[in-house]
Coordinates of C-alpha atoms in Angstrom, one line a residue:
X1 CA -41.7 13.0 130.9
X2 CA -44.3 10.5 130.1
X3 CA -47.6 9.6 131.8
X4 CA -48.6 11.3 135.0
X5 CA -49.8 8.6 137.3
X6 CA -47.6 5.8 135.7
X7 CA -44.2 7.0 134.8
X8 CA -44.5 9.8 137.3
X9 CA -46.4 8.8 140.3
X10 CA -46.4 9.0 144.2
X11 CA -43.3 6.7 144.8
X12 CA -40.8 8.4 142.4
X13 CA -42.1 11.9 143.4
X14 CA -41.7 11.0 147.2
X15 CA -38.2 9.7 146.4
X16 CA -37.3 13.0 144.6
X17 CA -38.5 15.1 147.6
X18 CA -36.8 13.0 150.1
X19 CA -33.4 13.0 148.2
X20 CA -33.8 16.9 147.9
X21 CA -34.3 17.1 151.6
X22 CA -31.3 15.0 152.2
X23 CA -29.1 17.1 149.8
X24 CA -30.2 20.4 151.1
X25 CA -30.1 19.4 154.8
X26 CA -32.0 22.6 155.7
X27 CA -35.0 21.7 157.8
X28 CA -35.4 22.5 161.5
X29 CA -36.2 20.1 164.4
X30 CA -40.0 20.4 163.4
X31 CA -39.4 19.4 159.8
X32 CA -39.8 22.9 158.3
X33 CA -37.3 24.6 155.9
X34 CA -35.3 27.2 157.7
X35 CA -36.2 30.7 156.7
X36 CA -32.8 31.8 155.3
X37 CA -32.9 28.8 152.8
X38 CA -36.4 29.1 151.4
X39 CA -35.5 31.2 148.4
X40 CA -32.2 29.3 147.8
X41 CA -33.0 25.6 148.1
X42 CA -35.6 25.1 145.3
X43 CA -37.0 22.0 143.7
X44 CA -37.7 22.5 140.0
X45 CA -40.0 20.1 138.3
X46 CA -39.7 20.0 134.5
X47 CA -43.2 18.8 133.3
X48 CA -43.7 17.2 129.9
X49 CA -46.5 14.9 130.7
X50 CA -50.2 14.0 130.3
X51 CA -52.6 11.5 131.8
X52 CA -54.1 8.6 129.8
X53 CA -55.9 10.3 127.0
X54 CA -58.7 7.6 127.2
X55 CA -59.7 9.0 130.7
X56 CA -59.7 12.6 129.6
X57 CA -60.6 14.9 132.3
X58 CA -60.8 11.9 134.8
X59 CA -57.1 11.7 134.6
X60 CA -57.1 14.1 137.5
X61 CA -57.9 11.2 139.9
X62 CA -54.5 9.8 139.7
X63 CA -53.3 12.8 141.7
X64 CA -56.0 12.4 144.5
X65 CA -55.7 10.0 147.6
X66 CA -57.8 6.9 147.1
X67 CA -58.4 4.6 150.0
X68 CA -55.0 3.7 151.5
X69 CA -53.2 5.0 148.4
X70 CA -51.7 8.4 148.5
X71 CA -52.2 10.6 145.4
X72 CA -49.4 12.2 143.5
X73 CA -50.2 15.7 144.8
X74 CA -50.0 14.9 148.6
X75 CA -46.2 14.7 149.0
X76 CA -45.7 17.9 147.0
X77 CA -48.4 19.9 148.9
X78 CA -46.9 18.7 152.2
X79 CA -43.4 19.8 151.2
X80 CA -44.7 23.2 150.2
X81 CA -46.5 23.6 153.4
X82 CA -43.1 23.0 155.2
X83 CA -41.7 25.9 153.4
X84 CA -39.9 24.4 150.3
X85 CA -40.1 26.4 147.2
X86 CA -41.3 24.2 144.3
X87 CA -41.0 25.6 140.8
X88 CA -42.8 24.0 137.9
X89 CA -41.4 24.4 134.3
X90 CA -44.2 23.5 131.9
X91 CA -43.4 22.1 128.6
X92 CA -46.5 19.9 128.0
X93 CA -49.3 19.4 130.6
X94 CA -52.4 17.7 129.2
X95 CA -55.6 16.3 130.8
X96 CA -55.0 15.5 134.4
X97 CA -51.4 16.7 134.1
X98 CA -52.7 20.2 133.3
X99 CA -53.7 20.7 136.9
X100 CA -50.6 19.3 138.6
X101 CA -48.3 22.6 138.2
X102 CA -51.2 24.7 139.5
X103 CA -50.6 23.4 143.0
X104 CA -47.6 25.6 143.1
X105 CA -47.6 29.5 143.1
X106 CA -44.3 29.3 141.0
X107 CA -44.6 28.3 137.2
X108 CA -42.7 29.1 134.2
X109 CA -43.7 28.0 130.7
X110 CA -41.4 27.1 127.8
X111 CA -42.0 29.1 124.7
X112 CA -44.0 26.2 123.0
X113 CA -45.8 24.8 126.0
X114 CA -49.4 23.8 126.1
X115 CA -51.7 23.3 129.1
X116 CA -55.1 21.8 128.6
X117 CA -57.7 19.2 128.2
X118 CA -58.4 17.0 125.2
X119 CA -61.9 16.2 126.2
X120 CA -65.1 18.3 126.9
X121 CA -67.1 17.8 130.0
X122 CA -70.1 18.9 128.0
X123 CA -69.8 15.3 126.6
X124 CA -70.2 13.7 129.9
X125 CA -73.2 11.4 129.8
X126 CA -74.3 8.6 131.9
X127 CA -78.0 8.8 130.8
X128 CA -79.5 11.2 133.4
X129 CA -79.0 15.0 132.9
X130 CA -79.4 15.8 136.7
X131 CA -76.8 13.1 137.7
X132 CA -74.6 14.3 134.8
X133 CA -74.4 17.8 136.1
X134 CA -73.8 16.6 139.8
X135 CA -70.9 14.6 138.5
X136 CA -69.5 17.5 136.5
X137 CA -69.8 19.7 139.4
X138 CA -67.9 17.3 141.5
X139 CA -65.1 17.2 139.0
X140 CA -65.0 20.9 138.4
X141 CA -65.1 21.6 142.1
X142 CA -62.1 19.2 142.6
X143 CA -60.2 20.9 139.9
X144 CA -60.8 24.4 141.1
X145 CA -59.3 23.4 144.3
X146 CA -55.9 23.1 142.7
X147 CA -56.1 26.7 141.3
X148 CA -57.2 28.0 144.8
X149 CA -54.3 26.1 146.3
X150 CA -51.7 27.7 144.0
X151 CA -53.3 31.2 144.3
X152 CA -54.8 31.4 140.9
X153 CA -58.1 32.7 139.8
X154 CA -60.4 29.6 139.8
X155 CA -62.7 31.1 137.1
X156 CA -60.0 30.0 134.6
X157 CA -60.9 26.4 135.1
X158 CA -64.5 26.1 133.8
X159 CA -63.5 27.5 130.2
X160 CA -60.7 24.9 130.2
X161 CA -62.9 22.0 130.6
X162 CA -66.5 23.0 129.3
X163 CA -67.0 24.6 125.8
X164 CA -70.2 26.5 126.9
X165 CA -68.2 29.3 128.4
X166 CA -67.0 32.5 126.9
X167 CA -63.8 33.9 128.4
X168 CA -62.2 37.3 127.4
X169 CA -59.5 39.2 129.1
X170 CA -58.5 42.8 129.2
X171 CA -55.2 43.8 130.8
X172 CA -55.4 47.2 132.5
X173 CA -52.4 48.3 134.3
X174 CA -51.1 44.8 134.3
X175 CA -54.2 43.4 136.2
X176 CA -56.3 41.0 134.2
X177 CA -60.1 41.7 134.0
X178 CA -62.1 38.7 133.1
X179 CA -65.5 38.6 131.3
X180 CA -67.7 35.6 130.6
X181 CA -70.1 37.7 128.4
X182 CA -70.4 36.8 124.6
X183 CA -67.9 38.6 122.5
X184 CA -70.6 41.0 121.0
X185 CA -71.7 42.0 124.4
X186 CA -68.5 43.2 125.8
X187 CA -68.0 46.9 126.7
X188 CA -67.2 48.9 123.6
X189 CA -63.6 49.7 124.6
X190 CA -60.2 48.7 123.4
X191 CA -58.1 46.0 125.0
X192 CA -60.4 43.0 125.1
X193 CA -58.8 39.6 124.0
X194 CA -61.1 36.7 123.2
X195 CA -59.7 33.5 124.7
X196 CA -62.5 31.1 124.2
X197 CA -66.0 31.2 122.5
X198 CA -68.9 29.0 123.5
X199 CA -68.4 26.5 120.6
X200 CA -71.9 26.9 119.5
X201 CA -73.1 27.1 115.9
X202 CA -70.7 29.0 113.7
X203 CA -68.3 29.3 116.7
X204 CA -67.7 25.5 116.8
X205 CA -64.2 24.3 116.2
X206 CA -63.9 21.7 113.4
X207 CA -64.3 18.1 114.6
X208 CA -60.6 17.4 113.7
X209 CA -59.3 20.4 115.7
X210 CA -57.3 19.4 118.8
X211 CA -56.3 22.8 120.1
X212 CA -59.1 25.3 119.1
X213 CA -60.6 28.0 121.2
X214 CA -64.0 26.2 122.1
X215 CA -62.1 25.4 125.4
X216 CA -59.2 27.4 126.9
X217 CA -55.8 26.1 126.1
X218 CA -53.0 27.8 128.0
X219 CA -49.9 28.7 126.1
X220 CA -46.9 30.7 127.2
X221 CA -48.6 34.1 126.3
X222 CA -52.0 33.4 127.6
X223 CA -50.3 32.1 130.9
X224 CA -48.8 35.5 131.5
X225 CA -52.1 37.3 130.7
X226 CA -54.0 35.0 133.1
X227 CA -51.4 35.3 135.9
X228 CA -50.5 31.7 135.8
X229 CA -46.8 32.0 134.6
X230 CA -44.0 33.9 136.1
X231 CA -42.2 34.1 132.8
X232 CA -41.2 32.2 129.7
X233 CA -38.1 30.1 129.8
X234 CA -36.5 27.5 127.5
X235 CA -33.5 26.7 129.7
X236 CA -32.7 26.1 133.3
X237 CA -30.3 29.1 133.1
X238 CA -33.3 31.4 132.2
X239 CA -35.3 30.1 134.9
X240 CA -32.4 30.6 137.4
X241 CA -32.1 34.2 135.9
X242 CA -35.7 34.9 136.7
X243 CA -35.4 33.5 140.2
X244 CA -32.4 35.8 140.8
X245 CA -30.1 32.8 141.4
X246 CA -28.2 32.8 138.1
X247 CA -24.7 33.2 139.5
X248 CA -24.8 30.4 142.1
X249 CA -27.1 27.6 141.1
X250 CA -26.1 24.1 140.9
X251 CA -27.9 21.1 139.3
X252 CA -27.3 18.1 141.3
X253 CA -25.9 15.0 139.5
X254 CA -24.9 11.4 140.1
X255 CA -21.3 10.6 140.7
X256 CA -21.2 8.0 138.0
X257 CA -22.8 9.9 135.0
X258 CA -24.1 13.1 133.9
X259 CA -27.7 12.3 134.6
X260 CA -29.4 14.2 137.5
X261 CA -30.2 12.2 140.6
X262 CA -33.9 12.9 139.7
X263 CA -33.3 11.3 136.3
X264 CA -31.9 8.2 138.0
X265 CA -35.0 8.0 140.4
X266 CA -37.3 8.5 137.5
X267 CA -35.4 5.8 135.4
X268 CA -35.3 3.2 138.1
X269 CA -39.1 3.7 138.8
X270 CA -39.9 3.4 135.0
X271 CA -37.7 0.2 134.6
X272 CA -39.3 -1.5 137.6
X273 CA -42.7 -0.6 136.4
X274 CA -41.9 -2.1 132.9
X275 CA -40.5 -5.2 134.6
X276 CA -43.7 -5.6 136.5
X277 CA -45.7 -5.3 133.4
X278 CA -43.6 -7.8 131.6
X279 CA -43.8 -10.2 134.5
X280 CA -47.6 -10.0 134.7
X281 CA -47.7 -10.7 131.0
X282 CA -45.5 -13.7 131.5
X283 CA -47.7 -14.9 134.3
X284 CA -50.9 -14.5 132.1
X285 CA -49.3 -16.7 129.4
X286 CA -48.1 -19.3 132.0
X287 CA -51.5 -19.7 133.5
X288 CA -53.0 -20.1 130.1
X289 CA -50.6 -22.8 129.4
X290 CA -51.2 -24.7 132.6
X291 CA -54.5 -26.7 132.3
X292 CA -55.6 -28.4 135.5
X293 CA -56.2 -31.7 134.0
X294 CA -54.6 -35.3 133.6
X295 CA -54.0 -37.5 136.6
X296 CA -54.5 -36.8 140.1
X297 CA -50.9 -35.9 140.6
X298 CA -51.0 -33.8 137.3
X299 CA -53.9 -31.9 138.7
X300 CA -52.4 -31.2 142.1
X301 CA -49.1 -30.0 140.5
X302 CA -50.9 -27.8 138.1
X303 CA -53.0 -26.2 141.0
X304 CA -49.9 -25.5 143.0
X305 CA -48.2 -24.0 140.0
X306 CA -51.2 -21.7 139.3
X307 CA -51.5 -20.7 142.9
X308 CA -47.9 -19.8 143.0
X309 CA -48.3 -17.7 139.8
X310 CA -51.2 -15.7 141.3
X311 CA -49.2 -15.1 144.3
X312 CA -46.5 -13.7 142.2
X313 CA -48.9 -11.5 140.4
X314 CA -50.3 -10.3 143.7
X315 CA -46.8 -9.3 144.8
X316 CA -46.1 -7.3 141.6
X317 CA -49.5 -5.5 141.8
X318 CA -48.8 -4.7 145.5
X319 CA -45.5 -3.2 144.7
X320 CA -46.8 -1.0 141.9
X321 CA -50.4 -0.6 143.1
X322 CA -50.5 3.1 142.5
X323 CA -50.4 2.4 138.9
X324 CA -51.6 -1.2 138.3
X325 CA -54.1 -1.8 140.9
X326 CA -55.2 1.4 142.8
X327 CA -58.5 0.0 144.0
X328 CA -57.0 -3.3 145.1
X329 CA -59.8 -5.2 143.1
X330 CA -57.4 -7.3 141.1
X331 CA -55.6 -8.5 144.1
X332 CA -58.8 -9.3 145.7
X333 CA -59.9 -11.3 142.8
X334 CA -56.7 -13.2 142.7
X335 CA -57.0 -14.1 146.3
X336 CA -60.5 -15.4 145.6
X337 CA -59.2 -17.6 142.8
X338 CA -56.5 -19.0 145.0
X339 CA -59.1 -20.0 147.7
X340 CA -61.3 -21.6 145.0
X341 CA -58.3 -23.6 143.8
X342 CA -57.5 -24.7 147.3
X343 CA -61.1 -25.9 147.8
X344 CA -60.9 -27.7 144.5
X345 CA -57.8 -29.4 145.7
X346 CA -59.6 -30.5 148.9
X347 CA -62.5 -32.0 147.0
X348 CA -60.5 -33.5 144.3
X349 CA -59.7 -37.3 144.9
X350 CA -57.1 -39.7 143.5
X351 CA -58.1 -41.5 140.2
X352 CA -59.6 -45.0 140.5
X353 CA -58.0 -46.4 137.5
X354 CA -58.2 -45.0 134.0
X355 CA -56.7 -41.6 133.2
X356 CA -57.6 -38.0 133.3
X357 CA -60.3 -36.0 135.0
X358 CA -60.1 -32.7 136.8
X359 CA -61.0 -29.2 136.2
X360 CA -60.3 -26.8 133.3
X361 CA -57.4 -24.5 132.7
X362 CA -55.7 -22.4 135.2
X363 CA -56.9 -19.1 133.9
X364 CA -57.8 -17.0 130.9
X365 CA -56.5 -13.7 129.4
X366 CA -55.9 -10.2 130.5
X367 CA -53.4 -7.3 130.1
X368 CA -50.5 -6.7 132.5
X369 CA -51.9 -4.9 135.4
X370 CA -55.2 -4.7 134.0
X371 CA -56.7 -8.1 134.8
X372 CA -54.9 -11.4 135.6
X373 CA -56.0 -14.8 134.6

Protein backbone atom coordinates (compact mmCIF):
# COMPACT_ATOMS: atom_id res chain seq x y z
CA UNK A 1 0.00 0.00 0.00
CA UNK A 2 1.08 3.59 -0.54
CA UNK A 3 3.49 5.30 -2.85
CA UNK A 4 5.63 3.16 -5.15
CA UNK A 5 9.18 4.44 -4.95
CA UNK A 6 8.68 5.74 -1.43
CA UNK A 7 6.64 3.49 0.87
CA UNK A 8 7.57 0.59 -1.40
CA UNK A 9 11.02 0.80 -2.95
CA UNK A 10 14.15 -1.23 -3.65
CA UNK A 11 15.25 -1.80 -0.05
CA UNK A 12 12.01 -3.22 1.39
CA UNK A 13 11.33 -5.23 -1.78
CA UNK A 14 14.81 -6.76 -1.58
CA UNK A 15 14.15 -7.52 2.07
CA UNK A 16 10.90 -9.26 1.20
CA UNK A 17 12.57 -11.37 -1.48
CA UNK A 18 15.51 -12.28 0.76
CA UNK A 19 13.13 -13.29 3.53
CA UNK A 20 11.08 -15.43 1.14
CA UNK A 21 14.26 -17.17 -0.01
CA UNK A 22 15.23 -17.81 3.61
CA UNK A 23 11.82 -19.27 4.49
CA UNK A 24 11.47 -21.37 1.34
CA UNK A 25 15.09 -22.56 1.41
CA UNK A 26 14.54 -24.04 -2.04
CA UNK A 27 17.43 -22.86 -4.21
CA UNK A 28 20.21 -24.95 -5.64
CA UNK A 29 23.93 -24.27 -5.43
CA UNK A 30 23.70 -21.81 -8.33
CA UNK A 31 20.94 -19.78 -6.71
CA UNK A 32 18.05 -21.08 -8.85
CA UNK A 33 14.75 -22.33 -7.45
CA UNK A 34 14.66 -26.10 -7.67
CA UNK A 35 12.23 -27.34 -10.32
CA UNK A 36 9.97 -29.23 -7.92
CA UNK A 37 9.23 -26.07 -5.91
CA UNK A 38 8.55 -23.58 -8.69
CA UNK A 39 4.76 -23.96 -8.62
CA UNK A 40 4.58 -24.38 -4.85
CA UNK A 41 6.74 -21.64 -3.33
CA UNK A 42 5.17 -18.41 -4.54
CA UNK A 43 5.66 -14.74 -3.74
CA UNK A 44 2.33 -12.89 -3.79
CA UNK A 45 2.49 -9.09 -4.05
CA UNK A 46 -0.76 -7.33 -3.17
CA UNK A 47 -0.50 -3.99 -4.99
CA UNK A 48 -2.49 -0.95 -3.89
CA UNK A 49 -0.15 1.81 -4.95
CA UNK A 50 0.62 4.71 -7.23
CA UNK A 51 3.57 6.96 -7.89
CA UNK A 52 3.61 10.69 -7.13
CA UNK A 53 0.68 12.07 -9.13
CA UNK A 54 2.66 15.26 -9.84
CA UNK A 55 5.10 13.22 -11.92
CA UNK A 56 2.37 11.51 -13.91
CA UNK A 57 3.81 9.06 -16.42
CA UNK A 58 7.35 9.89 -15.32
CA UNK A 59 6.69 8.00 -12.12
CA UNK A 60 7.95 4.98 -14.06
CA UNK A 61 11.53 6.14 -13.54
CA UNK A 62 11.47 5.14 -9.84
CA UNK A 63 11.50 1.55 -11.09
CA UNK A 64 14.56 1.99 -13.29
CA UNK A 65 18.23 1.89 -12.28
CA UNK A 66 19.74 5.36 -11.93
CA UNK A 67 23.50 5.65 -11.64
CA UNK A 68 24.58 3.53 -8.69
CA UNK A 69 21.00 3.20 -7.44
CA UNK A 70 19.14 0.00 -8.26
CA UNK A 71 15.53 0.44 -9.39
CA UNK A 72 12.57 -1.32 -7.82
CA UNK A 73 12.07 -3.67 -10.74
CA UNK A 74 15.61 -5.10 -10.69
CA UNK A 75 15.41 -7.47 -7.68
CA UNK A 76 12.00 -8.69 -8.84
CA UNK A 77 13.16 -9.44 -12.38
CA UNK A 78 16.30 -11.15 -11.07
CA UNK A 79 14.25 -13.33 -8.71
CA UNK A 80 11.91 -14.40 -11.52
CA UNK A 81 14.89 -15.22 -13.74
CA UNK A 82 15.99 -17.64 -11.02
CA UNK A 83 12.70 -19.51 -11.32
CA UNK A 84 10.67 -17.87 -8.57
CA UNK A 85 6.97 -17.56 -9.35
CA UNK A 86 5.81 -14.05 -8.51
CA UNK A 87 2.08 -13.33 -8.56
CA UNK A 88 0.65 -9.81 -8.48
CA UNK A 89 -2.74 -9.11 -6.96
CA UNK A 90 -3.74 -5.73 -8.37
CA UNK A 91 -6.11 -3.59 -6.35
CA UNK A 92 -4.98 -0.12 -7.45
CA UNK A 93 -2.04 0.54 -9.78
CA UNK A 94 -1.78 4.11 -11.03
CA UNK A 95 0.85 6.04 -12.99
CA UNK A 96 4.28 4.41 -12.65
CA UNK A 97 2.77 1.67 -10.50
CA UNK A 98 0.57 0.63 -13.44
CA UNK A 99 3.59 -0.93 -15.12
CA UNK A 100 5.04 -2.71 -12.10
CA UNK A 101 2.79 -5.82 -12.15
CA UNK A 102 3.26 -6.20 -15.90
CA UNK A 103 6.79 -7.47 -15.22
CA UNK A 104 5.21 -10.75 -14.13
CA UNK A 105 3.25 -13.21 -16.30
CA UNK A 106 1.00 -13.93 -13.31
CA UNK A 107 -1.54 -11.23 -12.43
CA UNK A 108 -4.92 -11.27 -10.70
CA UNK A 109 -7.23 -8.27 -10.36
CA UNK A 110 -9.58 -7.52 -7.51
CA UNK A 111 -13.14 -6.91 -8.69
CA UNK A 112 -12.84 -3.12 -8.24
CA UNK A 113 -9.22 -2.74 -9.37
CA UNK A 114 -7.95 -0.06 -11.74
CA UNK A 115 -4.69 0.14 -13.64
CA UNK A 116 -3.91 3.28 -15.59
CA UNK A 117 -2.39 6.74 -15.86
CA UNK A 118 -3.80 10.08 -14.72
CA UNK A 119 -1.82 12.09 -17.26
CA UNK A 120 -1.74 12.16 -21.05
CA UNK A 121 1.57 12.12 -22.91
CA UNK A 122 -0.16 14.23 -25.56
CA UNK A 123 0.31 17.09 -23.08
CA UNK A 124 4.09 16.59 -22.91
CA UNK A 125 5.58 19.90 -24.03
CA UNK A 126 9.06 21.33 -23.60
CA UNK A 127 8.68 23.80 -26.46
CA UNK A 128 9.91 21.82 -29.46
CA UNK A 129 7.61 19.36 -31.26
CA UNK A 130 10.47 17.22 -32.59
CA UNK A 131 12.12 16.95 -29.19
CA UNK A 132 8.74 16.30 -27.59
CA UNK A 133 8.12 13.30 -29.84
CA UNK A 134 11.59 11.91 -29.19
CA UNK A 135 11.04 12.18 -25.44
CA UNK A 136 7.60 10.60 -25.71
CA UNK A 137 9.04 7.75 -27.82
CA UNK A 138 11.73 7.17 -25.19
CA UNK A 139 9.10 6.88 -22.48
CA UNK A 140 6.77 4.69 -24.50
CA UNK A 141 9.62 2.39 -25.52
CA UNK A 142 10.71 1.97 -21.91
CA UNK A 143 7.16 1.24 -20.81
CA UNK A 144 6.52 -1.26 -23.62
CA UNK A 145 9.51 -3.20 -22.32
CA UNK A 146 7.55 -4.02 -19.18
CA UNK A 147 4.75 -5.64 -21.17
CA UNK A 148 7.20 -7.54 -23.35
CA UNK A 149 9.02 -8.76 -20.23
CA UNK A 150 5.76 -10.12 -18.81
CA UNK A 151 4.66 -11.68 -22.08
CA UNK A 152 1.82 -9.25 -22.84
CA UNK A 153 0.84 -7.52 -26.07
CA UNK A 154 2.84 -4.29 -26.12
CA UNK A 155 0.15 -2.63 -28.26
CA UNK A 156 -1.89 -2.14 -25.10
CA UNK A 157 0.55 0.49 -23.86
CA UNK A 158 0.08 3.39 -26.26
CA UNK A 159 -3.69 3.69 -25.72
CA UNK A 160 -2.99 3.76 -21.98
CA UNK A 161 -0.72 6.79 -22.18
CA UNK A 162 -1.77 8.75 -25.31
CA UNK A 163 -5.32 9.81 -26.08
CA UNK A 164 -4.83 9.92 -29.86
CA UNK A 165 -5.23 6.16 -30.20
CA UNK A 166 -8.37 4.17 -30.83
CA UNK A 167 -8.46 0.67 -29.40
CA UNK A 168 -11.17 -1.92 -29.91
CA UNK A 169 -11.15 -5.61 -29.20
CA UNK A 170 -13.00 -8.62 -30.53
CA UNK A 171 -12.83 -11.91 -28.66
CA UNK A 172 -12.95 -14.79 -31.10
CA UNK A 173 -12.62 -18.23 -29.62
CA UNK A 174 -11.01 -16.70 -26.56
CA UNK A 175 -8.22 -15.04 -28.56
CA UNK A 176 -8.34 -11.23 -28.57
CA UNK A 177 -8.18 -9.42 -31.89
CA UNK A 178 -7.12 -5.79 -31.59
CA UNK A 179 -7.94 -2.89 -33.88
CA UNK A 180 -6.69 0.69 -33.81
CA UNK A 181 -9.12 1.78 -36.53
CA UNK A 182 -11.76 4.42 -35.71
CA UNK A 183 -14.97 2.89 -34.45
CA UNK A 184 -16.93 3.70 -37.62
CA UNK A 185 -14.28 2.01 -39.79
CA UNK A 186 -14.28 -1.36 -38.06
CA UNK A 187 -15.40 -4.45 -39.98
CA UNK A 188 -19.17 -4.73 -40.04
CA UNK A 189 -19.45 -7.75 -37.79
CA UNK A 190 -20.61 -8.44 -34.27
CA UNK A 191 -18.36 -8.74 -31.27
CA UNK A 192 -16.28 -5.57 -31.36
CA UNK A 193 -15.94 -3.73 -28.05
CA UNK A 194 -14.70 -0.13 -27.95
CA UNK A 195 -12.07 0.34 -25.24
CA UNK A 196 -10.77 3.82 -26.10
CA UNK A 197 -11.61 6.53 -28.60
CA UNK A 198 -9.18 9.22 -29.74
CA UNK A 199 -10.47 11.92 -27.40
CA UNK A 200 -10.98 14.33 -30.27
CA UNK A 201 -13.96 16.67 -30.67
CA UNK A 202 -17.19 15.05 -29.56
CA UNK A 203 -15.20 12.09 -28.29
CA UNK A 204 -13.32 14.14 -25.69
CA UNK A 205 -13.97 13.27 -22.06
CA UNK A 206 -15.13 16.19 -19.87
CA UNK A 207 -12.24 18.01 -18.19
CA UNK A 208 -13.22 16.75 -14.74
CA UNK A 209 -13.29 13.09 -15.82
CA UNK A 210 -10.53 11.09 -14.16
CA UNK A 211 -11.28 7.66 -15.63
CA UNK A 212 -12.88 8.16 -19.03
CA UNK A 213 -12.19 6.33 -22.28
CA UNK A 214 -9.84 8.78 -24.02
CA UNK A 215 -7.09 6.58 -22.60
CA UNK A 216 -7.24 2.93 -21.70
CA UNK A 217 -7.96 2.28 -18.04
CA UNK A 218 -7.73 -1.42 -17.27
CA UNK A 219 -10.29 -2.85 -14.86
CA UNK A 220 -10.93 -6.48 -13.95
CA UNK A 221 -13.09 -7.18 -17.01
CA UNK A 222 -10.84 -5.41 -19.51
CA UNK A 223 -7.81 -7.13 -18.00
CA UNK A 224 -9.32 -10.51 -18.87
CA UNK A 225 -10.24 -9.38 -22.38
CA UNK A 226 -6.72 -8.07 -22.93
CA UNK A 227 -5.04 -11.19 -21.59
CA UNK A 228 -3.47 -9.23 -18.74
CA UNK A 229 -5.29 -11.00 -15.90
CA UNK A 230 -5.40 -14.67 -14.97
CA UNK A 231 -8.65 -14.05 -13.11
CA UNK A 232 -10.56 -11.91 -10.64
CA UNK A 233 -10.02 -12.48 -6.92
CA UNK A 234 -10.97 -10.60 -3.78
CA UNK A 235 -9.32 -12.86 -1.21
CA UNK A 236 -6.05 -14.73 -0.91
CA UNK A 237 -8.11 -17.91 -0.76
CA UNK A 238 -9.55 -17.20 -4.20
CA UNK A 239 -6.07 -16.67 -5.60
CA UNK A 240 -4.88 -19.89 -3.97
CA UNK A 241 -7.83 -21.72 -5.55
CA UNK A 242 -6.96 -20.35 -9.00
CA UNK A 243 -3.33 -21.36 -8.50
CA UNK A 244 -4.40 -24.87 -7.53
CA UNK A 245 -2.91 -24.71 -4.03
CA UNK A 246 -6.06 -23.98 -2.03
CA UNK A 247 -5.64 -27.01 0.24
CA UNK A 248 -2.10 -26.48 1.41
CA UNK A 249 -1.09 -22.83 1.27
CA UNK A 250 0.30 -20.95 4.28
CA UNK A 251 0.62 -17.20 4.86
CA UNK A 252 3.88 -16.63 6.74
CA UNK A 253 3.38 -14.53 9.89
CA UNK A 254 5.56 -13.10 12.65
CA UNK A 255 5.87 -14.97 15.91
CA UNK A 256 4.75 -12.05 18.07
CA UNK A 257 1.61 -10.84 16.28
CA UNK A 258 -0.72 -11.57 13.42
CA UNK A 259 0.97 -9.36 10.85
CA UNK A 260 2.74 -11.09 8.02
CA UNK A 261 6.51 -10.83 7.90
CA UNK A 262 6.03 -8.72 4.78
CA UNK A 263 3.89 -6.29 6.80
CA UNK A 264 6.69 -5.93 9.33
CA UNK A 265 9.35 -5.30 6.68
CA UNK A 266 7.17 -2.67 5.02
CA UNK A 267 6.26 -1.05 8.33
CA UNK A 268 9.88 -0.86 9.48
CA UNK A 269 10.86 0.77 6.18
CA UNK A 270 8.00 3.27 6.33
CA UNK A 271 8.74 4.14 9.97
CA UNK A 272 12.42 4.66 9.20
CA UNK A 273 11.62 6.84 6.19
CA UNK A 274 9.24 8.96 8.25
CA UNK A 275 11.92 9.33 10.92
CA UNK A 276 14.37 10.48 8.24
CA UNK A 277 11.92 13.10 6.98
CA UNK A 278 11.25 14.35 10.51
CA UNK A 279 14.97 14.51 11.28
CA UNK A 280 15.69 16.41 8.08
CA UNK A 281 12.95 18.91 8.92
CA UNK A 282 14.44 19.36 12.38
CA UNK A 283 17.88 19.89 10.85
CA UNK A 284 16.50 22.56 8.52
CA UNK A 285 14.94 24.39 11.45
CA UNK A 286 18.11 24.18 13.56
CA UNK A 287 20.21 25.56 10.71
CA UNK A 288 17.79 28.46 10.30
CA UNK A 289 18.09 29.17 14.01
CA UNK A 290 21.90 29.13 14.00
CA UNK A 291 23.23 32.46 12.68
CA UNK A 292 26.97 32.61 12.17
CA UNK A 293 27.40 35.89 14.00
CA UNK A 294 28.55 37.40 17.27
CA UNK A 295 32.04 37.04 18.68
CA UNK A 296 34.80 35.01 17.09
CA UNK A 297 34.07 32.14 19.49
CA UNK A 298 30.34 32.41 18.73
CA UNK A 299 31.00 32.23 15.01
CA UNK A 300 33.37 29.29 15.35
CA UNK A 301 30.86 27.39 17.50
CA UNK A 302 28.01 28.15 15.07
CA UNK A 303 30.00 26.95 12.07
CA UNK A 304 30.86 23.74 13.87
CA UNK A 305 27.22 23.17 14.74
CA UNK A 306 26.01 23.82 11.18
CA UNK A 307 28.70 21.55 9.72
CA UNK A 308 27.62 18.79 12.09
CA UNK A 309 23.97 19.30 11.09
CA UNK A 310 24.88 19.10 7.41
CA UNK A 311 26.73 15.83 8.10
CA UNK A 312 23.65 14.45 9.87
CA UNK A 313 21.54 15.41 6.85
CA UNK A 314 23.99 13.70 4.49
CA UNK A 315 23.78 10.55 6.62
CA UNK A 316 19.97 10.48 6.45
CA UNK A 317 19.97 11.20 2.72
CA UNK A 318 22.48 8.40 2.14
CA UNK A 319 20.46 5.91 4.17
CA UNK A 320 17.27 6.64 2.22
CA UNK A 321 18.81 7.84 -1.02
CA UNK A 322 16.52 5.77 -3.23
CA UNK A 323 13.64 7.98 -2.08
CA UNK A 324 15.12 11.25 -0.83
CA UNK A 325 18.15 11.87 -3.04
CA UNK A 326 18.27 9.52 -6.02
CA UNK A 327 20.66 11.68 -8.03
CA UNK A 328 22.94 12.49 -5.08
CA UNK A 329 22.69 16.19 -5.91
CA UNK A 330 21.56 17.22 -2.43
CA UNK A 331 24.45 15.47 -0.73
CA UNK A 332 26.86 17.02 -3.21
CA UNK A 333 25.43 20.46 -2.44
CA UNK A 334 25.74 19.90 1.31
CA UNK A 335 29.37 18.79 0.99
CA UNK A 336 30.06 21.97 -0.98
CA UNK A 337 28.50 24.02 1.82
CA UNK A 338 30.59 22.21 4.41
CA UNK A 339 33.78 23.03 2.51
CA UNK A 340 32.67 26.66 2.18
CA UNK A 341 32.13 26.89 5.94
CA UNK A 342 35.56 25.36 6.58
CA UNK A 343 37.13 27.94 4.27
CA UNK A 344 35.26 30.73 6.06
CA UNK A 345 36.64 29.42 9.35
CA UNK A 346 40.21 29.62 8.02
CA UNK A 347 39.71 33.18 6.83
CA UNK A 348 37.90 34.36 9.95
CA UNK A 349 40.07 36.08 12.56
CA UNK A 350 39.63 36.76 16.26
CA UNK A 351 37.96 40.07 17.00
CA UNK A 352 40.13 43.09 17.81
CA UNK A 353 38.02 44.62 20.50
CA UNK A 354 34.37 45.47 20.02
CA UNK A 355 31.78 42.84 19.33
CA UNK A 356 30.22 41.01 16.53
CA UNK A 357 31.09 40.49 12.94
CA UNK A 358 31.09 37.35 10.93
CA UNK A 359 28.96 35.85 8.24
CA UNK A 360 25.23 35.40 7.92
CA UNK A 361 22.94 32.59 8.98
CA UNK A 362 23.65 28.92 8.74
CA UNK A 363 21.18 28.18 6.01
CA UNK A 364 17.77 28.72 4.55
CA UNK A 365 14.64 26.67 4.00
CA UNK A 366 13.74 23.53 2.26
CA UNK A 367 11.55 20.45 2.50
CA UNK A 368 12.64 17.22 4.10
CA UNK A 369 14.63 15.26 1.58
CA UNK A 370 13.94 17.81 -1.14
CA UNK A 371 16.51 20.47 -0.29
CA UNK A 372 18.48 21.09 2.88
CA UNK A 373 19.57 24.48 4.12
